[in-house]
């Protein structure tokens, strides 16, 4: 009988494969990394396993990408920091109360996917495990798209008939999908 660890590994592999079949670029994880980056400490274990399962996972033009484990390290290179949208919101805060609200929001959310395709947007995992979607200019006005992170992975694999408009647009450029098959 398969243990939870084996089932999770299979789910991660199938998710990455489904994205590759949809035209996403994938690179396997680099050598085993020691310790979990502090930015990932609040993340549920399945999220840590997910971000550790690849070194690159992005759409073909690299305008939408899942953050990898190395992205959360303080020394990671790249045009965007893993917490880029938190930094932008903190810079835009005009009062101490706004700055505190921004900080409190991001203490409870770990970004897992960033997009610059049609403006800035993201998917993040909230501290209760829900996956939320946020966009500029008010990144902290996020909406729940899945109640559980693994539901997002299962969705990517299955791509059901009743599709999630936000996730389809982000991951699969859902603009080509009939509105009749999309749910909010």
mmCIF file of C-alpha atoms in Angstrom:
data_model
loop_
_atom_site.group_PDB
_atom_site.id
_atom_site.type_symbol
_atom_site.label_atom_id
_atom_site.label_comp_id
_atom_site.label_asym_id
_atom_site.label_seq_id
_atom_site.Cartn_x
_atom_site.Cartn_y
_atom_site.Cartn_z
ATOM 1 C CA UNK A 1 0.000 0.000 0.000
ATOM 2 C CA UNK A 2 1.309 3.448 -0.892
ATOM 3 C CA UNK A 3 2.097 5.814 1.932
ATOM 4 C CA UNK A 4 1.221 9.511 1.981
ATOM 5 C CA UNK A 5 4.773 10.337 0.880
ATOM 6 C CA UNK A 6 4.495 8.116 -2.229
ATOM 7 C CA UNK A 7 1.073 9.537 -3.097
ATOM 8 C CA UNK A 8 2.364 13.096 -2.718
ATOM 9 C CA UNK A 9 5.402 12.394 -4.931
ATOM 10 C CA UNK A 10 3.118 10.913 -7.580
ATOM 11 C CA UNK A 11 0.812 13.924 -7.403
ATOM 12 C CA UNK A 12 3.768 16.293 -7.796
ATOM 13 C CA UNK A 13 5.137 14.362 -10.793
ATOM 14 C CA UNK A 14 1.741 14.197 -12.517
ATOM 15 C CA UNK A 15 1.180 17.925 -11.963
ATOM 16 C CA UNK A 16 4.547 18.887 -13.464
ATOM 17 C CA UNK A 17 3.926 16.493 -16.383
ATOM 18 C CA UNK A 18 0.491 18.029 -17.046
ATOM 19 C CA UNK A 19 2.006 21.497 -17.152
ATOM 20 C CA UNK A 20 4.765 20.304 -19.510
ATOM 21 C CA UNK A 21 2.121 18.793 -21.796
ATOM 22 C CA UNK A 22 0.466 22.232 -21.823
ATOM 23 C CA UNK A 23 3.720 23.801 -23.048
ATOM 24 C CA UNK A 24 5.367 24.719 -19.763
ATOM 25 C CA UNK A 25 9.134 24.518 -19.334
ATOM 26 C CA UNK A 26 10.439 22.225 -16.587
ATOM 27 C CA UNK A 27 13.871 21.679 -15.122
ATOM 28 C CA UNK A 28 14.430 19.070 -12.413
ATOM 29 C CA UNK A 29 15.525 20.148 -8.951
ATOM 30 C CA UNK A 30 19.178 20.873 -8.420
ATOM 31 C CA UNK A 31 21.199 18.847 -5.953
ATOM 32 C CA UNK A 32 19.579 18.221 -2.593
ATOM 33 C CA UNK A 33 19.432 21.421 -0.608
ATOM 34 C CA UNK A 34 20.003 21.464 3.121
ATOM 35 C CA UNK A 35 17.347 22.964 5.347
ATOM 36 C CA UNK A 36 14.159 24.740 4.429
ATOM 37 C CA UNK A 37 14.547 28.455 3.614
ATOM 38 C CA UNK A 38 13.052 30.577 6.401
ATOM 39 C CA UNK A 39 10.519 32.057 3.961
ATOM 40 C CA UNK A 40 8.989 28.577 3.642
ATOM 41 C CA UNK A 41 8.719 27.848 7.371
ATOM 42 C CA UNK A 42 5.015 28.809 7.519
ATOM 43 C CA UNK A 43 4.183 26.743 4.413
ATOM 44 C CA UNK A 44 2.406 23.379 4.707
ATOM 45 C CA UNK A 45 4.584 20.319 3.984
ATOM 46 C CA UNK A 46 2.971 19.615 0.556
ATOM 47 C CA UNK A 47 3.950 23.132 -0.574
ATOM 48 C CA UNK A 48 7.550 22.609 0.540
ATOM 49 C CA UNK A 49 7.625 19.320 -1.367
ATOM 50 C CA UNK A 50 6.122 20.993 -4.439
ATOM 51 C CA UNK A 51 8.629 23.864 -4.600
ATOM 52 C CA UNK A 52 11.425 21.332 -4.016
ATOM 53 C CA UNK A 53 10.333 19.173 -6.976
ATOM 54 C CA UNK A 54 11.708 21.468 -9.725
ATOM 55 C CA UNK A 55 14.259 24.205 -10.305
ATOM 56 C CA UNK A 56 12.229 25.838 -13.088
ATOM 57 C CA UNK A 57 8.545 25.551 -13.933
ATOM 58 C CA UNK A 58 7.236 28.327 -16.166
ATOM 59 C CA UNK A 59 5.106 28.979 -19.192
ATOM 60 C CA UNK A 60 6.922 29.138 -22.527
ATOM 61 C CA UNK A 61 7.585 32.883 -22.436
ATOM 62 C CA UNK A 62 8.465 32.856 -18.730
ATOM 63 C CA UNK A 63 5.761 35.389 -17.884
ATOM 64 C CA UNK A 64 4.097 32.988 -15.411
ATOM 65 C CA UNK A 65 6.128 30.750 -13.130
ATOM 66 C CA UNK A 66 5.942 28.653 -10.027
ATOM 67 C CA UNK A 67 8.506 29.636 -7.430
ATOM 68 C CA UNK A 68 11.097 26.936 -6.750
ATOM 69 C CA UNK A 69 12.731 26.206 -3.418
ATOM 70 C CA UNK A 70 15.850 28.162 -4.396
ATOM 71 C CA UNK A 71 13.714 31.239 -5.205
ATOM 72 C CA UNK A 72 12.898 31.539 -1.492
ATOM 73 C CA UNK A 73 16.560 31.693 -0.496
ATOM 74 C CA UNK A 74 17.828 35.139 0.389
ATOM 75 C CA UNK A 75 20.636 34.952 -2.178
ATOM 76 C CA UNK A 76 18.442 33.858 -5.100
ATOM 77 C CA UNK A 77 19.068 35.741 -8.332
ATOM 78 C CA UNK A 78 16.368 36.882 -10.698
ATOM 79 C CA UNK A 79 14.335 39.829 -11.860
ATOM 80 C CA UNK A 80 11.659 39.196 -9.241
ATOM 81 C CA UNK A 81 12.088 38.350 -5.588
ATOM 82 C CA UNK A 82 9.776 35.661 -4.214
ATOM 83 C CA UNK A 83 8.131 38.401 -2.112
ATOM 84 C CA UNK A 84 8.187 41.092 -4.808
ATOM 85 C CA UNK A 85 4.523 41.970 -4.432
ATOM 86 C CA UNK A 86 4.829 42.300 -0.652
ATOM 87 C CA UNK A 87 7.751 44.681 -1.200
ATOM 88 C CA UNK A 88 5.748 46.740 -3.704
ATOM 89 C CA UNK A 89 2.810 46.965 -1.285
ATOM 90 C CA UNK A 90 5.071 47.950 1.606
ATOM 91 C CA UNK A 91 6.595 50.717 -0.528
ATOM 92 C CA UNK A 92 3.123 51.930 -1.524
ATOM 93 C CA UNK A 93 1.812 52.043 2.062
ATOM 94 C CA UNK A 94 1.243 55.660 3.062
ATOM 95 C CA UNK A 95 0.446 55.147 6.749
ATOM 96 C CA UNK A 96 1.758 52.971 9.550
ATOM 97 C CA UNK A 97 -1.614 51.189 9.668
ATOM 98 C CA UNK A 98 -1.360 50.319 5.968
ATOM 99 C CA UNK A 99 2.195 49.053 6.433
ATOM 100 C CA UNK A 100 1.092 46.901 9.386
ATOM 101 C CA UNK A 101 -1.844 45.499 7.378
ATOM 102 C CA UNK A 102 0.491 44.602 4.486
ATOM 103 C CA UNK A 103 2.924 42.895 6.847
ATOM 104 C CA UNK A 104 0.162 40.943 8.606
ATOM 105 C CA UNK A 105 -1.282 39.756 5.298
ATOM 106 C CA UNK A 106 2.037 38.426 4.003
ATOM 107 C CA UNK A 107 2.876 36.771 7.327
ATOM 108 C CA UNK A 108 -0.118 34.517 6.597
ATOM 109 C CA UNK A 109 0.532 33.941 2.861
ATOM 110 C CA UNK A 110 3.369 32.232 0.976
ATOM 111 C CA UNK A 111 3.455 33.078 -2.753
ATOM 112 C CA UNK A 112 3.817 29.986 -4.956
ATOM 113 C CA UNK A 113 3.227 31.410 -8.447
ATOM 114 C CA UNK A 114 3.961 34.824 -9.943
ATOM 115 C CA UNK A 115 2.693 36.286 -13.204
ATOM 116 C CA UNK A 116 3.623 39.355 -15.217
ATOM 117 C CA UNK A 117 1.626 38.314 -18.304
ATOM 118 C CA UNK A 118 -1.222 40.844 -18.049
ATOM 119 C CA UNK A 119 -0.086 42.897 -15.087
ATOM 120 C CA UNK A 120 1.158 41.565 -11.786
ATOM 121 C CA UNK A 121 -0.711 38.722 -10.087
ATOM 122 C CA UNK A 122 0.019 35.701 -7.943
ATOM 123 C CA UNK A 123 -1.205 32.554 -6.289
ATOM 124 C CA UNK A 124 -0.274 32.071 -2.629
ATOM 125 C CA UNK A 125 -0.977 29.500 0.051
ATOM 126 C CA UNK A 126 -2.593 30.932 3.149
ATOM 127 C CA UNK A 127 -1.648 29.646 6.599
ATOM 128 C CA UNK A 128 -4.846 27.550 6.710
ATOM 129 C CA UNK A 129 -3.832 25.796 3.456
ATOM 130 C CA UNK A 130 -6.179 27.668 1.106
ATOM 131 C CA UNK A 131 -4.833 28.875 -2.253
ATOM 132 C CA UNK A 132 -5.582 32.544 -2.930
ATOM 133 C CA UNK A 133 -5.245 34.768 -5.988
ATOM 134 C CA UNK A 134 -4.284 38.433 -5.854
ATOM 135 C CA UNK A 135 -3.609 41.144 -8.424
ATOM 136 C CA UNK A 136 -2.189 44.620 -8.610
ATOM 137 C CA UNK A 137 -2.708 47.264 -7.406
ATOM 138 C CA UNK A 138 -4.176 45.858 -4.167
ATOM 139 C CA UNK A 139 -2.297 42.568 -3.821
ATOM 140 C CA UNK A 140 -3.767 41.968 -0.375
ATOM 141 C CA UNK A 141 -7.363 41.875 -1.670
ATOM 142 C CA UNK A 142 -6.969 38.188 -2.466
ATOM 143 C CA UNK A 143 -9.738 35.697 -3.205
ATOM 144 C CA UNK A 144 -9.732 31.978 -2.431
ATOM 145 C CA UNK A 145 -9.477 29.824 -5.570
ATOM 146 C CA UNK A 146 -8.993 26.449 -3.821
ATOM 147 C CA UNK A 147 -9.607 25.488 -0.204
ATOM 148 C CA UNK A 148 -6.497 23.278 -0.194
ATOM 149 C CA UNK A 149 -3.147 23.346 -2.027
ATOM 150 C CA UNK A 150 -3.442 19.735 -3.181
ATOM 151 C CA UNK A 151 -6.806 20.618 -4.774
ATOM 152 C CA UNK A 152 -4.891 23.023 -7.038
ATOM 153 C CA UNK A 153 -2.509 20.235 -8.049
ATOM 154 C CA UNK A 154 -5.394 17.834 -8.712
ATOM 155 C CA UNK A 155 -7.117 20.518 -10.783
ATOM 156 C CA UNK A 156 -4.009 20.997 -12.939
ATOM 157 C CA UNK A 157 -3.903 17.250 -13.613
ATOM 158 C CA UNK A 158 -7.629 16.775 -14.272
ATOM 159 C CA UNK A 159 -8.601 20.082 -15.922
ATOM 160 C CA UNK A 160 -12.295 19.391 -15.361
ATOM 161 C CA UNK A 161 -15.058 20.554 -17.673
ATOM 162 C CA UNK A 162 -16.233 23.203 -15.199
ATOM 163 C CA UNK A 163 -13.053 25.226 -15.144
ATOM 164 C CA UNK A 164 -11.757 27.807 -12.720
ATOM 165 C CA UNK A 165 -11.450 31.026 -14.737
ATOM 166 C CA UNK A 166 -8.533 32.444 -12.736
ATOM 167 C CA UNK A 167 -6.423 29.293 -12.784
ATOM 168 C CA UNK A 168 -7.164 28.562 -16.452
ATOM 169 C CA UNK A 169 -6.112 32.063 -17.468
ATOM 170 C CA UNK A 170 -2.947 31.963 -15.349
ATOM 171 C CA UNK A 171 -1.763 28.452 -16.139
ATOM 172 C CA UNK A 172 -3.262 27.596 -19.490
ATOM 173 C CA UNK A 173 -4.067 30.990 -21.047
ATOM 174 C CA UNK A 174 -7.781 30.305 -20.572
ATOM 175 C CA UNK A 175 -8.751 33.157 -22.869
ATOM 176 C CA UNK A 176 -9.269 30.501 -25.535
ATOM 177 C CA UNK A 177 -11.688 28.509 -23.366
ATOM 178 C CA UNK A 178 -15.404 28.995 -23.847
ATOM 179 C CA UNK A 179 -16.974 31.041 -21.025
ATOM 180 C CA UNK A 180 -19.722 28.409 -20.801
ATOM 181 C CA UNK A 181 -17.246 25.948 -19.279
ATOM 182 C CA UNK A 182 -15.734 28.355 -16.766
ATOM 183 C CA UNK A 183 -16.761 28.871 -13.180
ATOM 184 C CA UNK A 184 -15.668 31.945 -11.172
#
